[in-house]
Coordinates of C-alpha atoms in Angstrom, one line a residue:
M1453 CA 36.8 53.8 78.9
A1454 CA 33.9 51.4 78.2
T1455 CA 34.1 47.8 79.7
D1456 CA 33.2 44.7 77.8
V1457 CA 30.3 43.1 79.4
A1458 CA 29.5 39.4 78.2
E1459 CA 25.6 39.0 77.1
Q1460 CA 23.5 36.5 79.3
P1461 CA 22.1 33.5 77.3
G1462 CA 18.4 34.6 76.4
T1463 CA 19.2 38.6 77.3
P1464 CA 18.2 40.7 74.1
A1465 CA 21.4 42.8 73.4
S1466 CA 21.5 46.4 74.0
S1467 CA 21.7 49.0 71.2
D1468 CA 25.6 49.4 72.0
D1469 CA 25.9 45.7 70.4
T1470 CA 23.3 45.9 67.5
G1471 CA 22.2 49.5 66.9
T1472 CA 18.9 48.8 67.9
N1473 CA 16.9 48.3 71.0
A1474 CA 14.3 46.2 69.0
P1475 CA 14.7 42.6 70.5
E1476 CA 13.8 40.6 67.5
A1477 CA 15.8 42.8 65.3
S1478 CA 18.9 42.6 67.5
E1479 CA 18.7 39.0 67.5
S1480 CA 18.4 38.9 63.6
I1481 CA 21.3 40.9 63.6
L1482 CA 23.4 38.9 66.0
A1483 CA 22.6 35.7 63.9
M1484 CA 23.8 37.4 60.7
R1485 CA 26.8 38.8 62.3
E1486 CA 27.5 35.1 63.5
R1487 CA 27.5 34.2 60.0
I1488 CA 29.5 37.2 58.7
D1489 CA 32.3 35.9 61.3
E1490 CA 32.0 32.3 60.0
I1491 CA 32.6 33.8 56.3
D1492 CA 35.4 36.0 57.3
S1493 CA 37.1 32.8 59.2
A1494 CA 36.9 31.0 55.7
L1495 CA 38.1 34.1 53.7
I1496 CA 41.2 34.5 55.8
A1497 CA 42.0 30.8 55.6
L1498 CA 41.5 30.8 51.9
W1499 CA 43.6 34.0 51.5
Q1500 CA 46.3 32.3 53.3
E1501 CA 46.2 29.1 51.4
R1502 CA 45.9 30.9 48.2
A1503 CA 49.1 33.0 49.4
S1504 CA 51.2 30.0 50.1
L1505 CA 50.2 28.5 47.0
S1506 CA 51.2 31.4 44.8
Q1507 CA 54.5 31.6 46.8
R1508 CA 55.2 27.8 45.9
V1509 CA 54.4 28.6 42.3
G1510 CA 56.6 31.5 42.2
A1511 CA 59.6 29.5 43.9
T1512 CA 59.1 26.5 41.7
R1513 CA 59.1 28.9 38.7
L1514 CA 62.3 30.6 39.7
A1515 CA 64.3 27.5 40.6
S1516 CA 63.7 26.0 37.2
G1517 CA 64.9 29.3 35.8
G1518 CA 61.6 31.0 34.8
T1519 CA 60.7 34.7 35.5
R1520 CA 59.4 35.8 38.9
L1521 CA 56.1 36.8 37.5
V1522 CA 53.7 35.9 34.6
L1523 CA 51.9 39.1 33.8
S1524 CA 49.4 37.5 31.5
R1525 CA 48.4 35.3 34.4
E1526 CA 48.2 38.2 36.7
R1527 CA 46.3 40.3 34.0
E1528 CA 43.8 37.1 33.7
I1529 CA 43.3 37.2 37.6
V1530 CA 42.6 40.8 37.6
D1531 CA 40.0 40.8 34.7
R1532 CA 38.4 37.8 36.5
F1533 CA 37.8 39.8 39.6
R1534 CA 37.0 42.7 37.8
S1535 CA 34.3 41.1 35.6
A1536 CA 32.8 39.3 38.7
L1537 CA 33.0 42.4 41.0
G1538 CA 33.4 45.6 39.1
A1539 CA 36.1 48.0 40.3
D1540 CA 36.4 46.8 43.8
G1541 CA 37.3 43.4 42.2
T1542 CA 40.2 45.0 40.5
Q1543 CA 41.6 46.2 44.2
L1544 CA 40.9 43.0 45.6
A1545 CA 42.6 41.1 42.7
L1546 CA 45.7 43.4 43.4
L1547 CA 45.9 42.8 46.8
I1548 CA 45.7 39.1 46.6
L1549 CA 48.2 38.9 43.8
R1550 CA 50.4 41.0 46.2
A1551 CA 49.7 38.6 49.2
G1552 CA 51.2 35.6 46.8
R1553 CA 54.2 37.4 45.2
G1554 CA 54.9 40.3 47.3
P1555 CA 55.2 43.9 46.4
L1556 CA 56.5 44.6 42.7

């Protein structure tokens, strides 16, 4: 089993970390991965905030005698994601909607 070893500052990453032995490419890859990790953190936080808001919308609607879902609203969201991202957008929208309302 491999052991994780911390990189020393100023030491080029090995190909095990970046897939290349070229120092400049490794440094570039590590910088891009750092930004990807920042974006991932932001996406996770936004996902959680959106799910919480969606759950509150649903609870408010039910408490006022409304329906559990508004299908026209869900269709609008799916269409927006599909238009922006193509087929993957449809799948992403369905995951996002499920996170907020739960499974159908």
